[in-house]
Short mmCIF file of C-alpha atoms in Angstrom, two decimals:
data_model
loop_
_atom_site.label_atom_id
_atom_site.label_comp_id
_atom_site.label_asym_id
_atom_site.label_seq_id
_atom_site.Cartn_x
_atom_site.Cartn_y
_atom_site.Cartn_z
CA MET T 795 -26.88 32.95 12.29
CA PHE T 796 -27.18 29.50 14.35
CA ALA T 797 -29.82 27.92 11.78
CA VAL T 798 -26.49 28.34 9.22
CA LEU T 799 -23.03 27.47 12.02
CA TYR T 800 -24.29 24.43 12.48
CA PRO T 801 -25.00 22.64 9.47
CA LEU T 802 -21.53 24.46 8.31
CA ALA T 803 -19.97 22.86 11.59
CA LEU T 804 -21.65 19.29 10.68
CA LEU T 805 -20.73 19.36 7.88
CA LEU T 806 -16.94 19.59 8.57
CA GLN T 807 -17.19 16.83 11.06
CA LEU T 808 -19.08 14.01 9.06
CA SER T 809 -16.45 14.61 6.82
CA ALA T 810 -14.08 14.73 9.49
CA PHE T 811 -15.71 11.14 10.71
CA LEU T 812 -16.08 9.43 7.02
CA TRP T 813 -12.62 10.05 6.93
CA LYS T 814 -10.77 8.73 10.03
CA LEU T 815 -13.30 5.78 9.04
CA ARG T 816 -10.97 5.03 6.23
CA ASP T 817 -8.45 4.93 8.46
CA PHE T 818 -10.67 2.72 11.47
CA LEU T 819 -11.25 -0.08 8.06
CA ARG T 820 -8.00 0.08 7.45
CA ASP T 821 -6.80 -0.86 11.01
CA PRO T 822 -10.39 -2.26 13.15
CA ARG T 823 -8.01 -3.74 16.03
CA ASP T 824 -6.79 -0.26 16.90
CA PRO T 825 -8.95 1.45 19.39
CA ARG T 826 -7.20 4.74 19.86
CA LEU T 827 -8.68 5.09 15.42
CA GLY T 828 -11.94 3.44 16.62
CA ALA T 829 -11.76 6.05 20.10
CA ILE T 830 -11.53 8.91 17.45
CA THR T 831 -13.76 8.15 14.94
CA LEU T 832 -16.15 7.39 17.51
CA ALA T 833 -15.88 11.02 19.30
CA LEU T 834 -16.02 12.35 15.67
CA LEU T 835 -19.42 10.77 15.20
CA PHE T 836 -20.69 11.77 18.27
CA VAL T 837 -20.15 15.87 18.58
CA ALA T 838 -22.04 15.17 14.23
CA SER T 839 -24.40 13.97 16.53
CA GLY T 840 -24.51 16.97 18.59
CA PHE T 841 -24.37 19.93 15.62
CA ASN T 842 -27.18 18.03 14.12
CA PHE T 843 -29.64 18.06 16.77
CA ALA T 844 -28.88 21.87 17.90
CA ILE T 845 -29.50 22.64 14.01
CA PRO T 846 -32.91 24.96 14.71
CA GLY T 847 -35.09 22.73 12.22
CA VAL T 848 -34.02 19.54 13.59
CA TYR T 849 -34.38 20.36 17.30
CA LEU T 850 -37.37 21.84 16.69
CA ALA T 851 -38.97 18.33 14.14
CA VAL T 852 -37.27 16.60 17.10
CA GLY T 853 -39.34 17.87 19.91
CA ALA T 854 -42.70 18.05 17.91
CA ALA T 855 -42.12 13.74 17.25
CA SER T 856 -41.67 13.03 20.95
CA GLY T 857 -43.95 15.45 22.23
CA VAL T 858 -40.99 16.82 24.67
CA PRO T 859 -39.99 20.01 23.05
CA ASN T 860 -36.78 20.86 24.92
CA LEU T 861 -35.42 16.69 24.43
CA SER T 862 -32.59 17.72 21.62
CA THR T 863 -30.77 19.54 24.15
CA LEU T 864 -30.30 16.30 25.60
CA ALA T 865 -29.10 14.69 23.20
CA VAL T 866 -27.14 17.63 22.52
CA TYR T 867 -25.21 17.51 25.27
CA SER T 868 -24.65 13.82 25.66
CA SER T 869 -24.15 13.20 21.90
CA ILE T 870 -20.95 15.57 23.52
CA VAL T 871 -20.76 13.82 26.89
CA LEU T 872 -19.91 10.75 24.74
CA CYS T 873 -17.69 12.00 22.29
CA THR T 874 -15.12 13.61 25.24
CA ALA T 875 -15.34 10.27 26.68
CA SER T 876 -14.30 8.46 23.26
CA LEU T 877 -10.98 11.36 23.41
CA GLN T 878 -10.48 10.53 27.04
CA VAL T 879 -10.57 6.74 26.10
CA CYS T 880 -8.46 7.07 22.76
CA SER T 881 -5.53 8.70 25.09
CA VAL T 882 -6.00 6.14 27.82
CA ASN T 883 -4.33 4.10 24.68
CA LEU T 884 -1.76 6.91 23.71
CA ALA T 885 -0.66 6.68 27.16
CA ARG T 886 -0.92 3.37 28.81
CA SER T 887 0.44 0.28 27.26
CA ARG T 888 -2.55 -2.00 25.58
CA GLU T 889 -3.22 -4.09 28.69
CA ALA T 890 -3.30 -1.48 31.04
CA ALA T 891 -5.77 0.44 28.99
CA VAL T 892 -9.00 -1.68 28.61
CA PRO T 893 -10.03 -1.43 32.35
CA ALA T 894 -8.83 1.97 32.48
CA GLY T 895 -11.26 2.13 29.74
CA ARG T 896 -13.83 0.18 31.35
CA THR T 897 -13.66 2.85 33.89
CA LEU T 898 -14.59 5.36 31.97
CA VAL T 899 -17.46 3.59 29.90
CA LEU T 900 -19.14 3.57 33.47
CA GLY T 901 -18.25 7.02 34.28
CA THR T 902 -19.76 8.06 31.95
CA ALA T 903 -22.95 5.84 31.58
CA ALA T 904 -23.64 6.89 35.13
CA VAL T 905 -23.06 10.49 34.14
CA LEU T 906 -25.54 10.01 31.48
CA VAL T 907 -27.59 8.65 33.16
CA VAL T 908 -27.79 11.62 35.94
CA MET T 909 -28.05 13.96 33.52
CA ALA T 910 -31.39 11.84 32.17
CA GLY T 911 -33.15 11.81 35.66
CA LEU T 912 -32.59 15.47 36.43
CA PHE T 913 -33.84 16.54 32.62
CA VAL T 914 -36.59 14.28 33.34
CA VAL T 915 -38.55 15.70 36.64
CA ALA T 916 -36.99 19.44 35.85
CA PRO T 917 -39.58 21.89 34.50
CA VAL T 918 -38.67 22.42 31.59
CA HIS T 919 -41.08 20.34 29.39
CA ASP T 920 -43.13 23.78 28.77
CA GLU T 921 -42.12 24.76 25.17
CA PRO T 922 -39.21 24.11 23.26
CA HIS T 923 -35.68 26.58 24.01
CA VAL T 924 -33.99 26.09 20.42
CA LEU T 925 -31.21 29.12 21.60
CA ASP T 926 -31.92 29.80 24.45
CA PHE T 927 -32.21 26.84 26.73
CA ASP T 928 -30.25 27.08 29.78
CA ALA T 929 -30.36 30.83 30.31
CA HIS T 930 -34.24 30.75 29.89
CA TYR T 931 -33.75 27.31 32.65
CA ALA T 932 -30.52 28.43 35.05
CA GLY T 933 -32.50 30.00 37.86
CA VAL T 934 -34.36 25.76 38.42
CA PRO T 935 -31.59 24.27 40.52
CA ALA T 936 -32.65 20.44 38.62
CA ILE T 937 -31.17 22.42 35.75
CA THR T 938 -28.27 23.52 37.74
CA GLY T 939 -27.19 20.40 38.58
CA PHE T 940 -27.83 19.06 35.36
CA LEU T 941 -25.03 21.31 33.30
CA ALA T 942 -22.67 21.49 36.35
CA VAL T 943 -22.81 17.26 35.74
CA TYR T 944 -22.54 18.75 31.37
CA LEU T 945 -20.01 20.57 32.17
CA GLY T 946 -17.91 19.10 34.44
CA ALA T 947 -17.81 15.73 32.64
CA TYR T 948 -17.02 18.29 29.52
CA SER T 949 -14.04 20.09 30.23
CA LEU T 950 -12.54 16.86 31.86
CA GLY T 951 -12.43 15.10 28.75
CA LEU T 952 -11.22 17.80 27.70
CA VAL T 953 -8.94 18.91 29.31
CA ARG T 954 -7.11 15.21 29.13
CA SER T 955 -6.95 15.34 25.58
CA ALA T 956 -4.96 18.62 25.31
CA LEU T 957 -2.83 17.03 28.33
CA ILE T 958 -1.81 14.31 25.49
CA CYS T 959 -1.46 15.98 23.08
CA LEU T 960 0.85 17.97 25.58
CA ARG T 961 2.81 15.34 25.59
CA ILE T 962 2.82 13.37 22.19
CA ARG T 963 4.10 17.10 20.44
CA PRO T 964 7.69 17.11 21.84
CA HIS T 965 8.35 13.38 20.10
CA ALA T 966 6.73 13.43 16.69
CA GLN T 967 8.43 13.82 14.14
CA ASP T 968 6.56 13.30 11.35
CA ARG T 969 4.65 17.02 11.11
CA TRP T 970 1.41 16.36 10.18
CA LEU T 971 0.70 14.62 13.68
CA ARG T 972 3.05 17.52 14.94
CA LEU T 973 0.19 20.24 13.42
CA GLY T 974 -2.02 17.62 14.70
CA VAL T 975 -1.59 18.00 18.25
CA THR T 976 -0.95 21.40 18.38
CA LEU T 977 -4.37 21.92 17.52
CA VAL T 978 -5.95 19.74 19.27
CA PRO T 979 -5.00 22.10 22.33
CA VAL T 980 -6.28 24.57 20.76
CA GLY T 981 -9.78 23.95 19.62
CA VAL T 982 -9.82 22.68 23.82
CA ALA T 983 -8.59 25.95 24.77
CA PHE T 984 -12.08 26.93 22.91
CA GLY T 985 -14.02 24.67 24.36
CA LEU T 986 -13.18 25.22 27.90
CA GLY T 987 -14.07 28.97 26.88
CA TYR T 988 -16.97 27.65 26.00
CA SER T 989 -17.72 26.48 29.58
CA VAL T 990 -16.17 29.23 31.30
CA LEU T 991 -18.77 31.51 29.58
CA LYS T 992 -21.82 29.42 30.34
CA VAL T 993 -20.88 29.59 34.14
CA VAL T 994 -20.88 32.73 34.02
CA ALA T 995 -23.91 33.36 33.02
CA VAL T 996 -25.56 30.57 34.86
CA ALA T 997 -23.74 32.12 37.97
CA ALA T 998 -25.25 35.86 36.56
CA THR T 999 -28.85 34.27 37.12
CA TRP T 1000 -28.08 32.80 40.43
CA LEU T 1001 -26.93 36.41 41.35
CA GLY T 1002 -29.40 39.12 40.33
CA GLY T 1003 -27.87 39.32 36.65
CA ASP T 1004 -28.85 38.73 33.23
CA LEU T 1005 -25.82 37.47 30.55
CA ALA T 1006 -28.11 35.79 29.04
CA VAL T 1007 -26.16 36.82 25.18
CA VAL T 1008 -23.44 35.07 26.61
CA SER T 1009 -24.77 31.22 26.83
CA THR T 1010 -26.95 32.13 23.26
CA VAL T 1011 -23.91 33.54 21.65
CA ALA T 1012 -20.57 33.63 22.65
CA ALA T 1013 -20.65 29.95 23.95
CA PRO T 1014 -22.13 28.19 21.98
CA VAL T 1015 -19.67 30.14 19.29
CA SER T 1016 -17.17 29.44 21.34
CA ALA T 1017 -17.57 26.39 21.71
CA THR T 1018 -17.85 25.86 17.18
CA VAL T 1019 -15.34 27.29 16.86
CA GLY T 1020 -13.24 25.16 19.30
CA ALA T 1021 -14.83 21.72 17.84
CA SER T 1022 -14.09 22.24 14.69
CA VAL T 1023 -10.51 23.31 15.11
CA MET T 1024 -9.86 20.02 17.12
CA ALA T 1025 -11.83 18.00 14.37
CA VAL T 1026 -8.99 19.55 11.65
CA GLY T 1027 -6.15 18.43 14.79
CA TYR T 1028 -7.10 14.91 14.66
CA VAL T 1029 -7.33 14.92 10.83
CA LEU T 1030 -3.77 15.79 9.72
CA PRO T 1031 -1.99 13.16 11.52
CA SER T 1032 -3.52 10.72 8.69
CA MET T 1033 -1.82 13.21 5.92
CA SER T 1034 0.93 11.09 6.21
CA ARG T 1035 -0.77 7.81 4.83
CA LEU T 1036 -2.17 9.94 2.02
CA LEU T 1037 0.66 11.93 0.85
CA ARG T 1038 2.45 7.65 0.82
CA ARG T 1039 0.21 6.66 -0.64
CA TRP T 1040 0.07 9.21 -3.60
CA ARG T 1041 4.07 9.78 -3.94
CA ALA T 1042 3.51 5.44 -3.98
CA ARG T 1043 1.07 6.32 -6.83
CA ARG T 1044 3.66 8.15 -9.11
CA TYR T 1045 6.20 7.21 -8.68
CA LEU T 1046 6.78 3.72 -6.90
CA ARG T 1047 3.36 1.76 -9.17
CA PRO T 1048 5.29 3.12 -12.52
CA MET T 1049 8.20 1.39 -10.86
CA LEU T 1050 6.24 -1.59 -10.96
CA GLN T 1051 4.76 -1.70 -14.17
CA ALA T 1052 8.37 -2.11 -15.69
CA LEU T 1053 9.42 -4.48 -13.73
CA ARG T 1054 6.41 -6.99 -14.20
CA PRO T 1055 7.44 -9.24 -17.04
CA LEU T 1056 10.51 -10.10 -15.67
CA ASP T 1057 7.68 -12.48 -13.60
CA PRO T 1058 3.97 -11.79 -13.73
CA GLU T 1059 2.47 -14.37 -12.15
CA LEU T 1060 4.41 -13.08 -9.11
CA VAL T 1061 2.85 -9.63 -9.16
CA ARG T 1062 -1.13 -11.49 -9.48
CA ASN T 1063 -0.40 -13.54 -6.97
CA THR T 1064 0.46 -10.99 -4.34
CA ARG T 1065 -2.16 -9.51 -2.11
CA LEU T 1066 -2.17 -7.29 0.66
CA GLU T 1067 -5.12 -4.76 2.47
CA SER T 1068 -3.29 -2.10 0.98
CA ALA T 1069 -2.29 -0.98 -2.63
CA GLU T 1070 0.99 0.51 -2.45
CA TYR T 1071 2.17 -2.36 0.12
CA ARG T 1072 1.17 -4.16 -2.54
CA TRP T 1073 3.23 -2.58 -4.80
CA LEU T 1074 5.87 -2.36 -2.03
CA ILE T 1075 6.35 -6.93 -1.27
CA ALA T 1076 6.10 -6.96 -5.12
CA THR T 1077 8.90 -4.44 -6.23
CA ASP T 1078 10.46 -5.91 -3.99
CA ASP T 1079 10.46 -9.44 -5.17
CA LEU T 1080 10.97 -8.27 -8.60
CA LEU T 1081 13.85 -7.05 -7.99
CA ARG T 1082 15.25 -9.51 -6.09
CA GLU T 1083 14.73 -11.16 -10.05
CA LEU T 1084 16.36 -8.17 -11.63
CA ARG T 1085 19.64 -9.67 -9.35
CA PRO T 1086 21.29 -11.89 -13.05
CA TYR T 1087 21.09 -9.01 -14.79
CA LEU T 1088 22.39 -6.12 -12.85
CA ASP T 1089 25.20 -5.10 -14.14
CA PRO T 1090 28.74 -4.00 -12.08
CA ARG T 1091 29.38 -1.58 -14.45
CA VAL T 1092 26.74 0.54 -14.02
CA VAL T 1093 27.92 1.36 -10.76
CA PRO T 1094 31.11 3.56 -10.64
CA LEU T 1095 29.44 4.85 -13.54
CA ALA T 1096 26.87 5.95 -12.11
CA GLU T 1097 28.28 7.27 -8.92
CA ARG T 1098 30.60 9.27 -11.72
CA HIS T 1099 26.97 11.06 -12.51
CA VAL T 1100 25.78 11.81 -9.50
CA ASP T 1101 28.74 13.34 -8.68
CA ARG T 1102 28.92 15.70 -11.14
CA ALA T 1103 25.54 16.33 -10.67
CA GLY T 1104 26.40 17.18 -6.71
CA LEU T 1105 23.67 14.88 -5.66
CA THR T 1106 23.83 14.34 -2.15
CA GLY T 1107 23.04 12.05 0.54
CA ASP T 1108 19.49 10.17 -0.25
CA GLU T 1109 19.45 11.14 -4.47
CA ARG T 1110 22.36 10.68 -4.36
CA ALA T 1111 21.72 6.56 -3.67
CA ALA T 1112 18.49 6.73 -5.11
CA THR T 1113 20.06 7.70 -8.26
CA ILE T 1114 22.55 5.40 -8.89
CA GLU T 1115 20.38 2.50 -7.70
CA ALA T 1116 17.33 3.57 -9.58
CA ALA T 1117 20.73 3.66 -12.58
CA ARG T 1118 21.15 0.34 -11.46
CA ILE T 1119 17.13 -0.83 -12.27
CA ALA T 1120 17.16 0.69 -15.95
CA ALA T 1121 20.53 -0.92 -16.75
CA GLY T 1122 19.66 -4.66 -15.41
CA LEU T 1123 15.73 -4.60 -17.25
CA ARG T 1124 17.43 -3.44 -20.23
CA ALA T 1125 19.52 -6.29 -19.46
CA HIS T 1126 17.25 -8.74 -19.74
CA ASP T 1127 14.93 -7.06 -22.44
CA SER T 1128 18.08 -7.57 -24.22
CA GLY T 1129 18.20 -11.75 -23.13
CA GLU T 1130 22.13 -10.53 -21.12
CA ARG T 1131 22.85 -11.73 -17.64
CA PRO T 1132 25.97 -9.32 -16.80
CA GLY T 1133 25.35 -9.49 -13.29
CA SER T 1134 26.26 -12.40 -10.48
CA GLY T 1135 23.50 -12.57 -9.73
CA SER T 1136 24.68 -12.27 -5.94
CA ALA T 1137 24.30 -8.42 -6.12
CA MET T 1138 21.01 -7.05 -4.45
CA ILE T 1139 19.26 -3.31 -5.19
CA ARG T 1140 20.40 -1.73 -1.92
CA GLU T 1141 17.30 -1.59 0.54
CA ASP T 1142 18.83 0.06 3.46
CA VAL T 1143 20.22 3.73 3.23
CA GLY T 1144 20.40 4.71 6.80
CA MET T 1145 17.25 6.71 6.55
CA ASP T 1146 15.09 7.69 9.34
CA GLY T 1147 11.97 7.67 7.46
CA ALA T 1148 9.98 10.39 9.25
CA GLU T 1149 8.00 11.63 6.35
CA ALA T 1150 6.69 8.24 5.43
CA ALA T 1151 5.76 6.68 9.03
CA VAL T 1152 2.40 6.62 10.13
CA TRP T 1153 0.90 9.06 13.25
CA ARG T 1154 -0.11 5.61 15.15
CA PHE T 1155 3.19 3.59 14.21
CA PRO T 1156 5.11 3.11 18.06
CA GLU T 1157 8.90 3.23 16.70
CA GLN T 1158 9.18 -0.63 17.91
CA ASP T 1159 5.53 -0.96 15.13
CA PRO T 1160 7.18 -3.55 12.16
CA ARG T 1161 5.01 -1.57 9.89
CA ARG T 1162 7.15 1.94 10.59
CA ASP T 1163 9.65 0.01 8.72
CA LEU T 1164 8.07 -1.37 5.97
CA ALA T 1165 6.97 3.07 5.81
CA GLU T 1166 10.56 3.73 6.12
CA GLU T 1167 11.03 1.43 3.05
CA LEU T 1168 8.52 2.17 1.04
CA HIS T 1169 9.51 6.13 1.07
CA TRP T 1170 12.81 5.29 -0.31
CA LEU T 1171 11.48 2.60 -2.90
CA CYS T 1172 9.50 5.49 -3.93
CA LEU T 1173 13.20 7.56 -3.83
CA ILE T 1174 15.04 5.37 -6.79
CA GLY T 1175 11.29 5.15 -8.36
CA GLU T 1176 11.14 9.93 -8.89
CA ALA T 1177 14.36 8.84 -10.14
CA PHE T 1178 13.72 6.15 -11.96
CA THR T 1179 10.55 7.78 -13.54
CA GLY T 1180 11.14 10.85 -14.58
CA PRO T 1181 13.82 9.80 -15.53
CA HIS T 1182 17.10 11.42 -13.95
CA PRO T 1183 19.59 12.85 -16.28
CA VAL T 1184 21.80 10.90 -14.50
CA VAL T 1185 20.32 7.49 -15.57
CA ARG T 1186 19.81 8.52 -18.94
CA ASP T 1187 23.51 10.09 -19.39
CA VAL T 1188 24.61 6.30 -17.18
CA LEU T 1189 22.20 4.24 -19.73
CA ALA T 1190 24.19 6.28 -23.47
CA ASP T 1191 27.69 5.71 -21.07
CA LEU T 1192 26.58 2.33 -21.45
CA ASP T 1193 25.70 2.16 -25.03
CA GLN T 1194 29.00 3.77 -25.97
CA ALA T 1195 30.88 1.35 -24.30
CA THR T 1196 28.84 -1.64 -25.93
CA ALA T 1197 29.27 -0.19 -29.23
CA GLY T 1198 32.60 -0.05 -28.64
CA THR T 1199 33.45 -3.06 -27.78
CA GLU T 1200 31.21 -4.22 -31.09
CA SER T 1201 33.45 -2.67 -33.30
CA ALA T 1202 36.80 -3.80 -31.74
#
């Protein structure tokens, strides 16, 4: 069973690691992203060494039959330590998090040294025990201490991770963040179940009982489920970024292409690391170039049509702006300048931007404002690209008015 289960878990963890690595490379100065990325890499390493074929190969190559057990447990300790670093950086300011993170690193190093020392002195180097190492050596005092240190560090890291997620959840506006911080404590519950089952099995051995199946089957399954659920929980908040980019590519980019003739050189000179924000800045600049072509007749026409269509809120406001842009581009193409040059496309309509804000941006982060503006421009782009029936009706009314003027 574990010859299949562990490779599948490894594949999931590596996928989650690569996903978060993309986020981290976009913002390498964010210690929270770095810590989560490392945590996923360490847990993937743990599953890799736990695969029976890899376990045996490492033992044969090193001459230490059960060396992979130390590698697996050390990887898990490093994973939970990384999660604690993330938790500290979420809960404290950057200045306060640095000394706390340093303490965590030193504490983790001490745990790993103790574990390695106990493993070396313990009589566990006779033959490989791929799946039953704990059950087979549970009666050895040094291994009991080894497991106590490992399970203590592991459980402490899980508890701290769950607590910070439960603290964040009531304040999470983004639905993907809210789902992610809900799933992590669920995964932690399975992880703590693993610890409890291991302790019960070891205690049974010392009391003369035999609960090997608890240690070799139930506990690893619980840990695998817990790690998988937590990995999904840590990845889900990134869905906001993915969906934001998808919306920008589908709705904002076509509008940007339509605006490009206003100043092609301006678009080429806009350079930012994020494509969607590059499109946003270029669109904002081109909308300013559109000011002389904005026809003041469009707003009352569009308002009449959106009211007739029953549009409200942001959809109503975005559709009106889309009609203004479409009419302005038509005026530009014909060489007319019906505007005064002072009118602007509205960029602030009181939107909260909850669907667009990236989870790692706190309320005061200026990048959150860009996320809100991107969401707003995507709404305009959606109405413009369609185009929305209101946009078509406004353009038709303008054509009729122009035709009537010419015939008069």
